[in-house]
PDB file of C-alpha atoms in Angstrom:
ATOM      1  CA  UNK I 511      -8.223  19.535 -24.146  1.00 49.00           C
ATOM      2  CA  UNK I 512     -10.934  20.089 -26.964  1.00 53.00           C
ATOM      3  CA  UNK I 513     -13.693  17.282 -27.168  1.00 46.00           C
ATOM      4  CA  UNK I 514     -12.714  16.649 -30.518  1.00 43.00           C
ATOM      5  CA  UNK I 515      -9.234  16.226 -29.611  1.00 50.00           C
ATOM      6  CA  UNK I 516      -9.789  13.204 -26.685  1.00 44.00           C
ATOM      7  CA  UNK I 517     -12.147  11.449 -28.941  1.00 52.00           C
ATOM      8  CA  UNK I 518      -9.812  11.097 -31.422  1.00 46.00           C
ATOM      9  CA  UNK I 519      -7.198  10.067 -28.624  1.00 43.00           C
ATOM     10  CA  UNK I 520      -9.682   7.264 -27.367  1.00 41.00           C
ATOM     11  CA  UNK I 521     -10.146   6.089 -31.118  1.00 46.00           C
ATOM     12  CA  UNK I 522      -6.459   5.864 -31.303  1.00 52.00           C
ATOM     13  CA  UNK I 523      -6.278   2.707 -28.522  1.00 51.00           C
ATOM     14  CA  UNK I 524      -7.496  -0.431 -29.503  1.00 53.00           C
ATOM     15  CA  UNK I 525     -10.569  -1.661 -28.123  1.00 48.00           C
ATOM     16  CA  UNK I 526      -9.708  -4.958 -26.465  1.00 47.00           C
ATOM     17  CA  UNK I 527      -6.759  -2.670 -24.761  1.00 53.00           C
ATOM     18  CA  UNK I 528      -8.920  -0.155 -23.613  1.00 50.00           C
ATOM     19  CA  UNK I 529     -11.421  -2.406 -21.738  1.00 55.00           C
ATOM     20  CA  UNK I 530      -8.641  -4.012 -20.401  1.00 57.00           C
ATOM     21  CA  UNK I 531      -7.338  -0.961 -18.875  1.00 50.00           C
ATOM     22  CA  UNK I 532     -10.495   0.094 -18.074  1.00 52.00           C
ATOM     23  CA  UNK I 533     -11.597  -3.225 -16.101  1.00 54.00           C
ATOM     24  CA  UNK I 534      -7.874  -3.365 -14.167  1.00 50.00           C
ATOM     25  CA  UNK I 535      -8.435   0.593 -13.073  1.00 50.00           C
ATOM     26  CA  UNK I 536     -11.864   0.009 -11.944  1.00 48.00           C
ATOM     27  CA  UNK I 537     -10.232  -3.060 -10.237  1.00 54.00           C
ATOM     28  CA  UNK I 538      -7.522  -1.861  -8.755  1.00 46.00           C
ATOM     29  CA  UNK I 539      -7.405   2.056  -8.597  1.00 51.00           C
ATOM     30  CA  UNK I 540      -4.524   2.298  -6.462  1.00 47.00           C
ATOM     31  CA  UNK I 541      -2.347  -0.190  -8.757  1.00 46.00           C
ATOM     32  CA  UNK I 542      -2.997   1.668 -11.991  1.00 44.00           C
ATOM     33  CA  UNK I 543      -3.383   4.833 -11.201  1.00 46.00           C
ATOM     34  CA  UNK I 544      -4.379   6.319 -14.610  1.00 58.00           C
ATOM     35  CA  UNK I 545      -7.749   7.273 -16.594  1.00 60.00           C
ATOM     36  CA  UNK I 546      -6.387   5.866 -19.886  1.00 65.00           C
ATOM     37  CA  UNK I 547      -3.389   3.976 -21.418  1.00 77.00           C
ATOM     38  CA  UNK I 548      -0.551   6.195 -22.496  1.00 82.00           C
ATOM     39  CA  UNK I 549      -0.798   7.755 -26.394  1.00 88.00           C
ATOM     40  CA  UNK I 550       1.684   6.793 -28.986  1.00 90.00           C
ATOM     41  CA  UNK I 551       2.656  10.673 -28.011  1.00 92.00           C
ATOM     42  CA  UNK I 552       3.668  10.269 -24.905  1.00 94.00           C
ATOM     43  CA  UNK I 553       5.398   7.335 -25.452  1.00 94.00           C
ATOM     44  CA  UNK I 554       7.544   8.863 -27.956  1.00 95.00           C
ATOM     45  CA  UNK I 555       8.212  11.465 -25.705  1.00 97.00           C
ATOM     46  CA  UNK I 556       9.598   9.072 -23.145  1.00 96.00           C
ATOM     47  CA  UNK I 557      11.569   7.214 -25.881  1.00 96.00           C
ATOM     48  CA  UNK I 558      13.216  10.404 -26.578  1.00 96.00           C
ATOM     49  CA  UNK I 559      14.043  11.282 -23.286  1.00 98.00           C
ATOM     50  CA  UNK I 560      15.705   8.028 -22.124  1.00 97.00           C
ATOM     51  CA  UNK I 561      18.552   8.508 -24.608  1.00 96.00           C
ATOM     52  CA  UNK I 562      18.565   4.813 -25.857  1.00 95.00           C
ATOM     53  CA  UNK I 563      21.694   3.891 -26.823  1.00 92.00           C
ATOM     54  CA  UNK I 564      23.074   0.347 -28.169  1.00 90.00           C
ATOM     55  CA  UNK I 565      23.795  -2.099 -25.893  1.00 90.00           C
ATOM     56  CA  UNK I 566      22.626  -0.653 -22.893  1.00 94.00           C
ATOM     57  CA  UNK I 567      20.387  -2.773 -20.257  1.00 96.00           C
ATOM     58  CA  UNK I 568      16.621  -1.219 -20.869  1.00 96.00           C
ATOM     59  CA  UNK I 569      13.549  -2.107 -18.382  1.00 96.00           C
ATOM     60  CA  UNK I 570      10.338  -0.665 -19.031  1.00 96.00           C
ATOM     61  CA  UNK I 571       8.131  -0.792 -15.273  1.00 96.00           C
ATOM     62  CA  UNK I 572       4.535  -0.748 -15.136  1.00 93.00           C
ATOM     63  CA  UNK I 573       3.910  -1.570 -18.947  1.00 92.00           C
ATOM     64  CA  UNK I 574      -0.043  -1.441 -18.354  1.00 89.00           C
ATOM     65  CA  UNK I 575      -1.621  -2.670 -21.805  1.00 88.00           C
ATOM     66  CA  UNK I 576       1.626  -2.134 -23.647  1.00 91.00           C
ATOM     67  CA  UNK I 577       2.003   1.209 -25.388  1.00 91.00           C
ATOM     68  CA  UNK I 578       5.191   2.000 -24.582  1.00 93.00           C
ATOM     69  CA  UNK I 579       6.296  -1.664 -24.941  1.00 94.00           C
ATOM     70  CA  UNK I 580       5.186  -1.814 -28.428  1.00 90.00           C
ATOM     71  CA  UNK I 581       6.883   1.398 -28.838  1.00 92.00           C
ATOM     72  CA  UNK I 582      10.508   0.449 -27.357  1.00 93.00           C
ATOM     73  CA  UNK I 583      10.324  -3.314 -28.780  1.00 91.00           C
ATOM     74  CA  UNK I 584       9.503  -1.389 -32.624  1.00 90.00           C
ATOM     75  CA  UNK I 585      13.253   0.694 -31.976  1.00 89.00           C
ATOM     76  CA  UNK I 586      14.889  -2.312 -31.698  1.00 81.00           C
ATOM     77  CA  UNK I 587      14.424  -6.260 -30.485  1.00 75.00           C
ATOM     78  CA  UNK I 588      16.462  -5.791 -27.665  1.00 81.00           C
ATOM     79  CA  UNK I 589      14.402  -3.179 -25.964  1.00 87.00           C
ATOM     80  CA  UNK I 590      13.048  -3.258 -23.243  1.00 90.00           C
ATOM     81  CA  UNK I 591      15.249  -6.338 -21.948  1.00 90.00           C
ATOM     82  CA  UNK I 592      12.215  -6.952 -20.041  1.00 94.00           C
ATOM     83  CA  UNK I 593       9.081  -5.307 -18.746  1.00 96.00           C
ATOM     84  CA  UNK I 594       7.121  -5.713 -15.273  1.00 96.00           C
ATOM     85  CA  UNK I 595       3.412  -5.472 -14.784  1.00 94.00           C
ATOM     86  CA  UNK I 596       1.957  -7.014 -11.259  1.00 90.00           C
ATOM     87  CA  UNK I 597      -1.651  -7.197 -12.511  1.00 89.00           C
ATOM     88  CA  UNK I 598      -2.385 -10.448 -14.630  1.00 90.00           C
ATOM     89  CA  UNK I 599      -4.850  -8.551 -17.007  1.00 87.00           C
ATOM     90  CA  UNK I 600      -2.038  -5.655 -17.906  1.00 89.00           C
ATOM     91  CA  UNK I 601       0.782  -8.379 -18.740  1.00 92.00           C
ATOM     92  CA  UNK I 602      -1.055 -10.219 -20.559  1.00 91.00           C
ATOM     93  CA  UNK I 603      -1.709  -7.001 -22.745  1.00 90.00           C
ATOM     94  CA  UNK I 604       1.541  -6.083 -22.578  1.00 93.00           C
ATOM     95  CA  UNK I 605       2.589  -9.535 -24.218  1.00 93.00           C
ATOM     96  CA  UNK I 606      -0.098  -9.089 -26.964  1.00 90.00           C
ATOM     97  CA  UNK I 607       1.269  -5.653 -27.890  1.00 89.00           C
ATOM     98  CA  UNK I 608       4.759  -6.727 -28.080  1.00 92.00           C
ATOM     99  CA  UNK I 609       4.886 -10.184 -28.852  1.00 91.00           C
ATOM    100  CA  UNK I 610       8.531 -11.072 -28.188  1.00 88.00           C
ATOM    101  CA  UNK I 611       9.047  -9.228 -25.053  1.00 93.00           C
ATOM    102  CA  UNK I 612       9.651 -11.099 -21.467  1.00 94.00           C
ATOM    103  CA  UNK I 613       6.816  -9.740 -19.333  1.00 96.00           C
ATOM    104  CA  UNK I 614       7.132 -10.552 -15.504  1.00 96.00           C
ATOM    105  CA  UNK I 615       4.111 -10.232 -13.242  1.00 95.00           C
ATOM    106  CA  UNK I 616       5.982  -8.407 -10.478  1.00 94.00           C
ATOM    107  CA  UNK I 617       6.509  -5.346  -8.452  1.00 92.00           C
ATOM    108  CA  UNK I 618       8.477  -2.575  -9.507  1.00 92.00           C
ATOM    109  CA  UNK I 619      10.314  -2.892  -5.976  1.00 93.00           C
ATOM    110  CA  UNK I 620      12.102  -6.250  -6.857  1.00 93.00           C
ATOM    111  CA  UNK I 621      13.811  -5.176  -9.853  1.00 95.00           C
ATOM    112  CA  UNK I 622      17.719  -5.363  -8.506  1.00 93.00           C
ATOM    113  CA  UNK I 623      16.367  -8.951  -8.019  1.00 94.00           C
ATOM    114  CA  UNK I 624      15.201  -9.786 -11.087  1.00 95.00           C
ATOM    115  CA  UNK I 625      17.609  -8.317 -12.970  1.00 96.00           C
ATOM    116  CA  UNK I 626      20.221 -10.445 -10.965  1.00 93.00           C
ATOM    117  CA  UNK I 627      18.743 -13.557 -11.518  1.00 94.00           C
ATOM    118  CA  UNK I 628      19.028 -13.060 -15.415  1.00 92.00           C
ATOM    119  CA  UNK I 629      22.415 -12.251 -15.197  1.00 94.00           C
ATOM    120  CA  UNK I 630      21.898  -8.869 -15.850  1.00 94.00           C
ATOM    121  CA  UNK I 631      23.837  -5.799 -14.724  1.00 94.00           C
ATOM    122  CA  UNK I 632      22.393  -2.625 -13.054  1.00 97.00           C
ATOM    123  CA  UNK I 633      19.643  -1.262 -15.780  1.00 97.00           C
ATOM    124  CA  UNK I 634      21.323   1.677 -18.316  1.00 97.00           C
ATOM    125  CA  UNK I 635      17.698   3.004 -18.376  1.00 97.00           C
ATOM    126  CA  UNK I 636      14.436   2.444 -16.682  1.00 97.00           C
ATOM    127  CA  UNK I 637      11.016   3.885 -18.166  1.00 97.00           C
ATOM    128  CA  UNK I 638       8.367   4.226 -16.054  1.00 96.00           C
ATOM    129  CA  UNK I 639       4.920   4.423 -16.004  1.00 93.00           C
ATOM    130  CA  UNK I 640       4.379   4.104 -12.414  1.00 92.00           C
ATOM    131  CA  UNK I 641       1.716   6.217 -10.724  1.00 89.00           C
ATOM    132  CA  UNK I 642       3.498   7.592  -8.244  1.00 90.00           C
ATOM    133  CA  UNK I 643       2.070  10.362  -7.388  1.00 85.00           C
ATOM    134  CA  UNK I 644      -1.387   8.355  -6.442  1.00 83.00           C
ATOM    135  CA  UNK I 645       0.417   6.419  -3.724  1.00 87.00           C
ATOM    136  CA  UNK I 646       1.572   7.033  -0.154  1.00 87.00           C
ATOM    137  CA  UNK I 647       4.622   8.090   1.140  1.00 89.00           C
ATOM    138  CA  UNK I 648       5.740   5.285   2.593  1.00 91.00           C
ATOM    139  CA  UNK I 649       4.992   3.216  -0.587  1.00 90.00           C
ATOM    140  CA  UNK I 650       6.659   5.928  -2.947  1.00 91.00           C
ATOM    141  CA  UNK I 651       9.803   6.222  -0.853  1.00 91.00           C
ATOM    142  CA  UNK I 652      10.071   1.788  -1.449  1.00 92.00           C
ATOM    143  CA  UNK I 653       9.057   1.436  -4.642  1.00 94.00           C
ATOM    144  CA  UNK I 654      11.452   4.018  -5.471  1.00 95.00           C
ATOM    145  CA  UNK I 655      14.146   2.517  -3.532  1.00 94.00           C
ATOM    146  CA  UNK I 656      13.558  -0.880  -5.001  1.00 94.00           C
ATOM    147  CA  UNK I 657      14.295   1.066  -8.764  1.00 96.00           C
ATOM    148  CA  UNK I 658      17.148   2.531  -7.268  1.00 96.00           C
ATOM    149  CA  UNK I 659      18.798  -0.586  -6.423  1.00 94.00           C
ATOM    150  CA  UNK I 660      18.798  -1.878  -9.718  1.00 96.00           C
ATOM    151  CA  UNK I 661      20.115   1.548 -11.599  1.00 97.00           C
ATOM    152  CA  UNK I 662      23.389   1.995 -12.485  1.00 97.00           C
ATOM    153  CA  UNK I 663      25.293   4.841 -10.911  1.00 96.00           C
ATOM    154  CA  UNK I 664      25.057   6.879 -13.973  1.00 96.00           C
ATOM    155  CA  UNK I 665      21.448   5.786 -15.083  1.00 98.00           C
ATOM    156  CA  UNK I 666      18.785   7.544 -16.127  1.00 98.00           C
ATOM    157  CA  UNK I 667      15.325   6.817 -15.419  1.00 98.00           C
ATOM    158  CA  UNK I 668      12.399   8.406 -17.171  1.00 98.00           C
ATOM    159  CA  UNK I 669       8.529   8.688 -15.706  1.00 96.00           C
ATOM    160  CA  UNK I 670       5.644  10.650 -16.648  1.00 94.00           C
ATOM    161  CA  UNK I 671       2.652  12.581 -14.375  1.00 92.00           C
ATOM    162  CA  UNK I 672      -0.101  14.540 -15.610  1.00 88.00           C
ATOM    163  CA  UNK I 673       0.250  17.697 -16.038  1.00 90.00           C
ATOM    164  CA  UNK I 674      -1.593  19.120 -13.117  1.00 88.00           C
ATOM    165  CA  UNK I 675       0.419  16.543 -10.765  1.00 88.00           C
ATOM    166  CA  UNK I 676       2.307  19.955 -10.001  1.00 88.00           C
ATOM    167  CA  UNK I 677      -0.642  21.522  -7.897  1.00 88.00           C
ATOM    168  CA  UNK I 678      -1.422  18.873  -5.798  1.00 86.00           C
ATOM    169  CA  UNK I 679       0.364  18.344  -2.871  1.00 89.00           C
ATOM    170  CA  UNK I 680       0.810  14.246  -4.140  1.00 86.00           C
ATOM    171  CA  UNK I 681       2.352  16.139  -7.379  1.00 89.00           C
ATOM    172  CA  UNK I 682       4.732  18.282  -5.609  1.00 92.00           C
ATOM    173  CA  UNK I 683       5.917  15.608  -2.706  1.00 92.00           C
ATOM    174  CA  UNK I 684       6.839  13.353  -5.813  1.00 93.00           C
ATOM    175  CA  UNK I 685       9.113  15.873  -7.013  1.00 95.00           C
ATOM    176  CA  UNK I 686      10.887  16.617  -3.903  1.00 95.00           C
ATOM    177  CA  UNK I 687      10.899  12.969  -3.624  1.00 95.00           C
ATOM    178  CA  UNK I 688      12.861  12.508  -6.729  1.00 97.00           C
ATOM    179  CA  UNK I 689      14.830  15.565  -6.585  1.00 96.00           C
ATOM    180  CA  UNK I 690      16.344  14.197  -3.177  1.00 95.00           C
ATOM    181  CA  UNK I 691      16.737  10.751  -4.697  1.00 96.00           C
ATOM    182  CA  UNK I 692      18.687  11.738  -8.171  1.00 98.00           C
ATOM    183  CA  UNK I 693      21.793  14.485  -8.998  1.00 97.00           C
ATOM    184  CA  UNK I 694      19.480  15.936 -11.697  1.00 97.00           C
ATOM    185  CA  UNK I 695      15.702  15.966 -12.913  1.00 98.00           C
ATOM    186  CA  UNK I 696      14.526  18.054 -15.708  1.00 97.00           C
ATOM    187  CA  UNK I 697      11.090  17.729 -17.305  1.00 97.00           C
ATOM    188  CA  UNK I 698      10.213  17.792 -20.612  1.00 97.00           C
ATOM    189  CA  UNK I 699       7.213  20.158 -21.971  1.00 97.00           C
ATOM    190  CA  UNK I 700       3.726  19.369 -21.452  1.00 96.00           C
ATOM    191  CA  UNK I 701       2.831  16.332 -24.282  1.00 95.00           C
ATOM    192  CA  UNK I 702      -0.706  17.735 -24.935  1.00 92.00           C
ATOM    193  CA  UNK I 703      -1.275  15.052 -27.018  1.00 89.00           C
ATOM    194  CA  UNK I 704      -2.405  12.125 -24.184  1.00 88.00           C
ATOM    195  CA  UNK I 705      -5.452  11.917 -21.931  1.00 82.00           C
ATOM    196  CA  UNK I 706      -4.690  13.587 -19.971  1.00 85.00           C
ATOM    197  CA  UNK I 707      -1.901  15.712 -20.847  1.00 91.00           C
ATOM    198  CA  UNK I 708       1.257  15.255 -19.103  1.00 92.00           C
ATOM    199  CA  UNK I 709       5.201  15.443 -19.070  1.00 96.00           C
ATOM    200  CA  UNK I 710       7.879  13.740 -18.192  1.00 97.00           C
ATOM    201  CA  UNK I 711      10.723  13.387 -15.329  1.00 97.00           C
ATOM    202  CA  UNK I 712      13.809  13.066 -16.752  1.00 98.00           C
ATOM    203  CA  UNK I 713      15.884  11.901 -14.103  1.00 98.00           C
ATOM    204  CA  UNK I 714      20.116  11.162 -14.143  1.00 98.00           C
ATOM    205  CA  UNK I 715      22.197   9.543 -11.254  1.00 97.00           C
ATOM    206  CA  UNK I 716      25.092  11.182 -11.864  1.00 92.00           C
ATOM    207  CA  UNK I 717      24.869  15.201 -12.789  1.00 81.00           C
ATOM    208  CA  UNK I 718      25.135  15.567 -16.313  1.00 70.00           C
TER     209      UNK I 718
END
């Protein structure tokens, strides 16, 4: 990506954001799992790929500073029904970018839970923007799990990587990992647009 080009990226995210993000990766590396917070770009992209539709049950998981939030909660008031963010510092960004939108300081893995105790059904749609390809195995294969249990059988869930995830061996065992765990995953071309540039699983329960 040109010079030019990231700049005008960076200039695109709000200041307070960015040093939040920034302070929260330096923090917790392992947790975030990201260089920057997500451009309006890519969060269109994974907007378009989830398919919203109206009255469908919509969680957004690891909502960082809020980009995607903002994005979902601008499409319509009942979107995301809620979002999760474990790290204090991100939820609270999340809750200043989308003012409006129930933010729970929680794992990813506990979603079936949570969705339970709010008298929710299995989720329609989850968007992600978990870094899974910067964890282990072991903590892939339950965090995943965890999603699973609160997806509906014909759900879709939508997650982005960067787009050199593929050549590293983290990159590729995330794809398997998916490919075992849904009936179809497609990705969507390469949203050059985002620091860095990445695309986006697109993945269905139920073959389409």
């Amino acid at each position: 990506m040109p010079a030019a080009s990231a700049r005008g990226l960076i200039r695109e995210i709000p200041l307070v954001s960015l040093a939040t993000f920034l302070s929260a990766a330096f923090r917790h590396p392992s947790i975030v799992g990201a260089v920057a917070p997500s451009s309006r770009h890519l969060a269109a992209c994974m907007i378009r790929a989830a398919d919203l539709r109206d009255g469908q049950v919509v969680v957004e998981v690891g909502s960082g500073t809020g980009p995607v939030t903002r994005a979902l909660a601008a499409i319509d008031r009942t979107f995301p029904r809620f979002a999760l963010e474990p790290l204090p510092a991100l939820a609270a960004a999340t809750r200043r970018a989308a003012p409006g939108v129930e933010v729970i300081e929680a794992g990813a893995e506990h979603l079936g839970d949570l969705l339970a105790a709010r008298g929710l059904g299995p989720a329609d749609r989850i968007i992600s923007s978990l870094p899974f390809a910067a964890w282990t195995e072991p903590r892939q294969q339950r965090v995943l799990e965890g999603l699973l249990a609160g997806l509906a059988a014909d759900g879709r869930m939508v997650t982005f990587t960067y787009a050199l995830s593929p050549l590293l061996a983290s990159g590729r065992r995330v794809r398997r990992l998916l490919e075992r765990s849904f009936a179809r995953v497609v990705t969507t071309p390469v949203v050059w647009r985002n620091l860095p540039p990445a695309f986006v699983y697109v993945c269905d329960r139920a073959a389409q």
